[in-house]
Coordinates of C-alpha atoms in Angstrom, one line a residue:
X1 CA 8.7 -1.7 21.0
X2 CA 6.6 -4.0 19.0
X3 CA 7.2 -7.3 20.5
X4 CA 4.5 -9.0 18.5
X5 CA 6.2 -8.4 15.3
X6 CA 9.4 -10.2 16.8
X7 CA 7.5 -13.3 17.7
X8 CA 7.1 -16.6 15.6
X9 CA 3.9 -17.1 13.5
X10 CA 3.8 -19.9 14.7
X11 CA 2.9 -18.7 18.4
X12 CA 0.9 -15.4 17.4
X13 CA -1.2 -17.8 15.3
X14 CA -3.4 -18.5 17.2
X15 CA -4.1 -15.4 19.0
X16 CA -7.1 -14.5 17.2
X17 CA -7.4 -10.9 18.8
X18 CA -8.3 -9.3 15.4
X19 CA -11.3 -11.9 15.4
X20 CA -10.2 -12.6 11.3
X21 CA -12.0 -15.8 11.2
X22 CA -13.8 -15.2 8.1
X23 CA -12.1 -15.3 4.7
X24 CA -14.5 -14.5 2.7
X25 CA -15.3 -11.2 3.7
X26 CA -13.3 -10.0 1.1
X27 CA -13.5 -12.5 -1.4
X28 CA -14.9 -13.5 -4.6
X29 CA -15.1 -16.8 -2.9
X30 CA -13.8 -18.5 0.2
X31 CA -11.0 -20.9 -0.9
X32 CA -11.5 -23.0 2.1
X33 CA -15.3 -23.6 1.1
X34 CA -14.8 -26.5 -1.7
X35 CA -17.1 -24.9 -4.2
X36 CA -14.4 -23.2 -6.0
X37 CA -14.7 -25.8 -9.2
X38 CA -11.9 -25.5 -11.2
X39 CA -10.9 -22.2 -10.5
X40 CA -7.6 -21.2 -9.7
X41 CA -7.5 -20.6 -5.9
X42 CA -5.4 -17.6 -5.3
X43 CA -4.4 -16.2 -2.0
X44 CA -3.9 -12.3 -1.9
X45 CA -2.4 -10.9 1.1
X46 CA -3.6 -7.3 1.1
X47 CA -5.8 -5.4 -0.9
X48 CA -3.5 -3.9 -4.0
X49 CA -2.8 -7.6 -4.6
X50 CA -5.9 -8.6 -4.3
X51 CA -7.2 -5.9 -7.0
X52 CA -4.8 -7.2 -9.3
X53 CA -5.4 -10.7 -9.0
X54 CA -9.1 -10.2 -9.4
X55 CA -8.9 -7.7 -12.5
X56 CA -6.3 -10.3 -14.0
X57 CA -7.6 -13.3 -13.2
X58 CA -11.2 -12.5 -13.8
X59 CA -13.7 -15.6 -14.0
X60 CA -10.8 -18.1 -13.7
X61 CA -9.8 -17.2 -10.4
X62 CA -11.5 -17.5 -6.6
X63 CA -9.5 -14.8 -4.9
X64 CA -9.1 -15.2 -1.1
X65 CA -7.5 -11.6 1.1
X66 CA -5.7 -12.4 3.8
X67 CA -6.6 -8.6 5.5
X68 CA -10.2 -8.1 6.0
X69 CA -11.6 -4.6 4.7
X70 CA -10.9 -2.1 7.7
X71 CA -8.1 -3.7 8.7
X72 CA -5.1 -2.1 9.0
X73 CA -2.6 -4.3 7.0
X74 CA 0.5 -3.7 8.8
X75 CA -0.7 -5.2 12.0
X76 CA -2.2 -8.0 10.6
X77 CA -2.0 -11.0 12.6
X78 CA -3.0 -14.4 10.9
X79 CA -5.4 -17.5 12.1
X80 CA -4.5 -21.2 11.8
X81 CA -7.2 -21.3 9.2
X82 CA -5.7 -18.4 7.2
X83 CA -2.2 -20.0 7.5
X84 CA -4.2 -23.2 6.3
X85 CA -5.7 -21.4 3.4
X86 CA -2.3 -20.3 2.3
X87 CA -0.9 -23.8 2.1
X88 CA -4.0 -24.7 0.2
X89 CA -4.1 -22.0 -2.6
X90 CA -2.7 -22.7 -6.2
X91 CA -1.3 -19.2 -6.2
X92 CA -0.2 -17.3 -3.8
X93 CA 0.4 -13.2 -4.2
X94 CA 1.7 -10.7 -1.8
X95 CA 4.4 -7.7 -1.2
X96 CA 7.2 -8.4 1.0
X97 CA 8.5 -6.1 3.7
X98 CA 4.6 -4.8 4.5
X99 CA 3.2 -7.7 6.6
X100 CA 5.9 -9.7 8.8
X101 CA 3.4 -12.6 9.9
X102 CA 2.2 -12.9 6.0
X103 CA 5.8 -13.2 4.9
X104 CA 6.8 -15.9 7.5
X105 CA 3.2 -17.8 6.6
X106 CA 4.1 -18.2 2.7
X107 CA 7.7 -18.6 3.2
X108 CA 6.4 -22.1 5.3
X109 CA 3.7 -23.2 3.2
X110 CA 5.5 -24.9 0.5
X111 CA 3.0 -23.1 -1.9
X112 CA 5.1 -23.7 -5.9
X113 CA 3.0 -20.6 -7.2
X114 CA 4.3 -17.6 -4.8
X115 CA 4.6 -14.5 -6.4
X116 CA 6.2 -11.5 -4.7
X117 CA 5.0 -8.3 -6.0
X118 CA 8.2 -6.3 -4.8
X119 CA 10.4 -8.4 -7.0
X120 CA 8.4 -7.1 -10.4
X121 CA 9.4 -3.5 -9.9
X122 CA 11.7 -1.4 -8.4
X123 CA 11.9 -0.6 -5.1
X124 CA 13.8 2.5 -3.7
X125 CA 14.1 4.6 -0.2
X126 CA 11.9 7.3 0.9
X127 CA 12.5 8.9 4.1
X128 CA 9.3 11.5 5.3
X129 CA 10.5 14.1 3.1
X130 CA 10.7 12.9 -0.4
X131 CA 10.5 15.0 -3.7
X132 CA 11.6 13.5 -7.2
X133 CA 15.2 14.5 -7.0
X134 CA 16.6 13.2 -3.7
X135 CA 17.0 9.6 -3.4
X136 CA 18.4 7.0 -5.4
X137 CA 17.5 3.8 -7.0
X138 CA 17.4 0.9 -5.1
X139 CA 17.4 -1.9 -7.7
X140 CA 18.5 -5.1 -6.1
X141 CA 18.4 -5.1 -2.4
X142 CA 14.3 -5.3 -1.9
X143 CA 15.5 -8.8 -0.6
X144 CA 17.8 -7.6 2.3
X145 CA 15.7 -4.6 3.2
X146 CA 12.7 -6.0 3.6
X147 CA 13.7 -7.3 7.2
X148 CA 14.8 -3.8 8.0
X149 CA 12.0 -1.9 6.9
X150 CA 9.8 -4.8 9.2
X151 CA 11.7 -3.5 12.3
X152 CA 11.3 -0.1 11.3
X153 CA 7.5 -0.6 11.3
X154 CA 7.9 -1.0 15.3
X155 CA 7.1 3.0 14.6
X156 CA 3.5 2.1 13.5
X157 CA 2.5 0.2 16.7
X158 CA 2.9 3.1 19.0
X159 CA 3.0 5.4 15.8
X160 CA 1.8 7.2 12.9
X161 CA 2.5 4.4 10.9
X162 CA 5.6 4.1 9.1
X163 CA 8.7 6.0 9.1
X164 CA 9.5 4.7 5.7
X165 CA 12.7 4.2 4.5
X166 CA 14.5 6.0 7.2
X167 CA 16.3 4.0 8.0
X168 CA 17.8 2.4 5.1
X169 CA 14.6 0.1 4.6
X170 CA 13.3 -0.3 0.9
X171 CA 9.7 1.6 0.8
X172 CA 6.9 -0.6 -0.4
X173 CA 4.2 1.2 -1.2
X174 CA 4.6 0.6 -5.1
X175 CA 1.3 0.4 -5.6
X176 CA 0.6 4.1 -5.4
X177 CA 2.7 4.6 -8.5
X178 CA 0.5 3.9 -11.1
X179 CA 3.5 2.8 -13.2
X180 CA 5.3 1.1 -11.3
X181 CA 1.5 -0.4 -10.7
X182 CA 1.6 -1.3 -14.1
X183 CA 4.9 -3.2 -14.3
X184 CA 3.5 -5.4 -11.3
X185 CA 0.3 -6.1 -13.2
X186 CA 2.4 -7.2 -16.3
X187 CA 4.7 -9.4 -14.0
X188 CA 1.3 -10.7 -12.3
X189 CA 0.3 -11.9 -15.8
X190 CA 2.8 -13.7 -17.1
X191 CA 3.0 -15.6 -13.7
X192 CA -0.5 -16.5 -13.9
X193 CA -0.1 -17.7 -17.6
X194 CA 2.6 -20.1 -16.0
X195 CA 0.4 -21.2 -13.3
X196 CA -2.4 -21.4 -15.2
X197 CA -1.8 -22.0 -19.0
X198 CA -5.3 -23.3 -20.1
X199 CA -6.2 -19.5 -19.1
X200 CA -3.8 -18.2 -20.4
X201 CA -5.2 -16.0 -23.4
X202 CA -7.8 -14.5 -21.5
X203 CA -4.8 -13.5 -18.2
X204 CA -2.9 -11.9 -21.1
X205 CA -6.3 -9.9 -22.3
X206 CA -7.1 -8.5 -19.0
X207 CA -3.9 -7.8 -18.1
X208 CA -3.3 -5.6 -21.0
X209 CA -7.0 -4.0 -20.6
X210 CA -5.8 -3.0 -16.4
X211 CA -2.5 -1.7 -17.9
X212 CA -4.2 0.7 -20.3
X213 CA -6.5 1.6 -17.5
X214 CA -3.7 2.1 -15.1
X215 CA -1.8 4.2 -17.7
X216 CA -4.7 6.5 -18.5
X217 CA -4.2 6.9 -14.4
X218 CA -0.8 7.9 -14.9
X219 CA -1.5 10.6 -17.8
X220 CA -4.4 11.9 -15.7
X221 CA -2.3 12.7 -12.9
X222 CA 0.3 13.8 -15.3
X223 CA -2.0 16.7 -16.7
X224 CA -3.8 17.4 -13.3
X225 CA -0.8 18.2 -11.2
X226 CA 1.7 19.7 -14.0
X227 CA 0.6 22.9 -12.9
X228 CA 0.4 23.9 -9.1
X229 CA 0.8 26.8 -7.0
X230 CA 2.5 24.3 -4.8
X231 CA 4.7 20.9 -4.9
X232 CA 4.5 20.3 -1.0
X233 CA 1.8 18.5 0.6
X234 CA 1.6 17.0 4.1
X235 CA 0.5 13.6 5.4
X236 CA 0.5 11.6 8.4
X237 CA 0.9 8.4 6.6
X238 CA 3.9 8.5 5.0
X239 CA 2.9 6.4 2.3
X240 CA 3.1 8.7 -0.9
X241 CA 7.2 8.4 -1.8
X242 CA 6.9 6.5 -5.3
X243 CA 3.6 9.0 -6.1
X244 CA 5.6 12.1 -5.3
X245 CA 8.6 11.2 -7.6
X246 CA 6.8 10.2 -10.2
X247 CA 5.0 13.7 -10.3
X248 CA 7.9 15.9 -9.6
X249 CA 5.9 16.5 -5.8
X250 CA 7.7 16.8 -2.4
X251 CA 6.0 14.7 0.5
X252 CA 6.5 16.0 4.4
X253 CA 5.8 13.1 6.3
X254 CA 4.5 13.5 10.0
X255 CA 7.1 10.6 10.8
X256 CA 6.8 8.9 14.4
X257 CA 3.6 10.6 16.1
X258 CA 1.2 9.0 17.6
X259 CA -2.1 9.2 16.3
X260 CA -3.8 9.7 19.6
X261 CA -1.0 12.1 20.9
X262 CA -0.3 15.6 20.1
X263 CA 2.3 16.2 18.4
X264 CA 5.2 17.9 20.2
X265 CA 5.7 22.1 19.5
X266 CA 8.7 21.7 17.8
X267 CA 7.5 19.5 14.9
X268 CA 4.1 21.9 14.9
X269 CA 6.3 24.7 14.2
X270 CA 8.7 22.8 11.7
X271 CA 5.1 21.9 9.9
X272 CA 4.2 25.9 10.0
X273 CA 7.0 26.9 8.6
X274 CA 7.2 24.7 5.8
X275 CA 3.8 25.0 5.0
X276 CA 4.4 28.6 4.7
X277 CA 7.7 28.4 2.9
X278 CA 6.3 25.5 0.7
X279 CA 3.0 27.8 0.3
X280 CA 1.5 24.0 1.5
X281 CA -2.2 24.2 2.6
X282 CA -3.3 20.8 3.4
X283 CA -2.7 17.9 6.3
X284 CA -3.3 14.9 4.8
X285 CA -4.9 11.8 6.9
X286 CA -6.1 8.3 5.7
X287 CA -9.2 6.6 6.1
X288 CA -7.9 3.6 8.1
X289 CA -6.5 5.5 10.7
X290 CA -7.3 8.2 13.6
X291 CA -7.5 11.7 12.1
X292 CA -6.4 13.3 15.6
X293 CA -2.9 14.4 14.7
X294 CA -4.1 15.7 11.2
X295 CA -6.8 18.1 12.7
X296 CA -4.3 18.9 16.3
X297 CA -1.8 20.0 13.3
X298 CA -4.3 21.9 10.8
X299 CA -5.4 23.9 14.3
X300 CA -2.2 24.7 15.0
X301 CA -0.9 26.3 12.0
X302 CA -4.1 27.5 10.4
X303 CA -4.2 24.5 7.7
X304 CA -7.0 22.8 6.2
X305 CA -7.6 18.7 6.6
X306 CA -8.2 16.3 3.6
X307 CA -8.1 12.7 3.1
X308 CA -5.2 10.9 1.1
X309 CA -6.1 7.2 0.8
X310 CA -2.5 4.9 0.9
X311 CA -5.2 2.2 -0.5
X312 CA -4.3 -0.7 1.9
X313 CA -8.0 -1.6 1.7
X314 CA -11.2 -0.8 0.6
X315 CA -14.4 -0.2 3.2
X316 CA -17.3 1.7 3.2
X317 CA -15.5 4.9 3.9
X318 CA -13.4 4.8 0.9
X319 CA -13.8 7.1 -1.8
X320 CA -14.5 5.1 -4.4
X321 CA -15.6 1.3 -5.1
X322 CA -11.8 0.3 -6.2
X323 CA -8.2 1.1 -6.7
X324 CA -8.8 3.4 -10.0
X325 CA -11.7 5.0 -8.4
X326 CA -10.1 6.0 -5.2
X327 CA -6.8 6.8 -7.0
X328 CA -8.9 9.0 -8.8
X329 CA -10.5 10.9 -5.8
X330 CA -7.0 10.9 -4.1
X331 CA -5.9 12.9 -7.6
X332 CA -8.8 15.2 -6.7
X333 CA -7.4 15.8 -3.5
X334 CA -3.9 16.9 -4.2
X335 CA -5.2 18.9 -6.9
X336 CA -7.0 21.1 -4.2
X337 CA -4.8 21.2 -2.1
X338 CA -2.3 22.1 -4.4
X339 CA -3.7 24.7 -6.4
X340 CA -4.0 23.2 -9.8
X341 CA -4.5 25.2 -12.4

């Protein structure tokens, strides 16, 4: 069980045991620092927000992450400075339902500008097996599923990470969805006009300038997995629900293992034979987390390995410098591993 995730911010706040004491690490600047100007100081709480607050807000923004790079975001816990940073900022930008201690934070700092990325979209339920035709729309409801799908992340402390959405939780991870990408960007714009409205030309320029770059995304994936030998691909992060929909693929999950644990025979075999049913070639793993279980399982039933970034953050290992680079090398890898033709 995940205690840490049931306790107060206030009391995990100042356990610094992820050392975050820095805030500029991943920064343009360091909000806390003064030298900001008259730039809009805008906290981000992980890195897909902080990509679009960067790209949108360009030179009038000074863009604070609340997750260093390497991090994993989920198990973020925050700093008194941090939660002092977030009652400072101007703006504040984040994605419910992913980071318990972040929610808690902004829902306390009294900040005017809070923008919640989750409420600009759609969000919908993805269990560890998701294709495009079995699930339903979510539409209202992020609100009161965000607490559940916070429980259901228990799974990640001892797990592979995630479980999503099955147990009734809305799944997050919007941001893999170049579309659904889009519509947050758009929504991230007009807020910043608002906020900001002496900027607000140049937010409305660079928001349409990401939006054709994220829809060029979109078509590329569109033409690079229209034709497969195979729909099915397997990961141990089941992050990839909103992707797989949008491109008529089916994700299989490696739902509650333990990345340092092997998983048990019967979910080895239940891999194998989908694998061979689904003609599926390919365990996925992500670059923030152990690749035991991936290689344990690609030894086991004769399948390669590959890396499927759920871009939570960006570090060294990454590949790519940015979201549309990485999203672009993640489009590489499913088209390998999928046979495109």
């Amino acid at each position: 069980m995940n205690v840490r995730r049931l306790i107060p911010t206030t009391a995990v706040a100042g356990a610094v045991a992820l050392g975050l004491t820095a805030l500029s690490a991943c920064s343009t600047s360091d909000a806390a620092d003064g030298s900001n100007g008259d730039k809009l100081k805008v906290t981000a709480s992980f890195y897909p927000m902080q990509f679009l607050a960067e790209k949108i807000g360009g030179e009038h923004v000074a863009v604070t992450s609340l997750t260093k790079p390497g991090v994993e975001p989920h198990d973020l816990e925050l700093t008194p400075r941090q939660i002092g940073s977030i009652s400072e900022s101007d703006y504040v930008l984040y994605l419910k339902g992913i980071q318990p201690a972040v929610d808690d934070a902004i829902k306390q700092s009294g900040v005017k500008n809070t923008v919640d990325a989750a409420t600009l979209t759609t969000l919908e339920n993805h269990g560890s097996e998701v294709s495009g035709h079995d699930h339903g729309h979510e539409g209202e409801g992020e609100e009161e599923h965000a607490d559940e799908y916070a429980h259901e992340e228990e799974a990640h402390e001892e797990g592979d990470g995630h479980n999503h959405g099955e147990e009734g939780g809305a799944d997050p991870h919007i941001w893999l969805d170049p579309v659904k990408y889009a519509e947050v960007a758009k929504g991230v714009g007009k807020s910043l006009e608002k906020a900001d409205p002496d900027h607000a030309a140049d937010y409305k320029k660079n928001t349409e300038a990401l939006v054709g770059e994220l829809g060029e995304l979109n078509t590329a994936y569109e033409t690079g997995l229209k034709n497969t030998a195979t729909k099915t691909f397997i990961t141990t992060h089941s992050a990839f629900g909103y992707l797989a929909e949008r491109y008529g693929l089916t994700q299989q999950g490696i739902a509650g293992i333990d990345p340092e644990a092997e998983p048990s025979p019967a979910r080895i075999q239940e891999i194998h034979t989908i694998a061979e049913k689904e003609k599926a070639t390919t365990v996925f793993f992500e670059t923030l987390a152990s690749d035991k279980t991936a290689k344990t399982l690609a030894k086991d039933t004769g399948l390669k390995t590959g890396v499927l970034d759920p871009l939570e953050g960006i570090t060294e290992k990454s590949q790519g410098a940015d979201y549309i680079e990485v999203m672009k090398s993640n489009l590489a890898a499913l088209q390998k591993a999928l046979g495109a033709k």
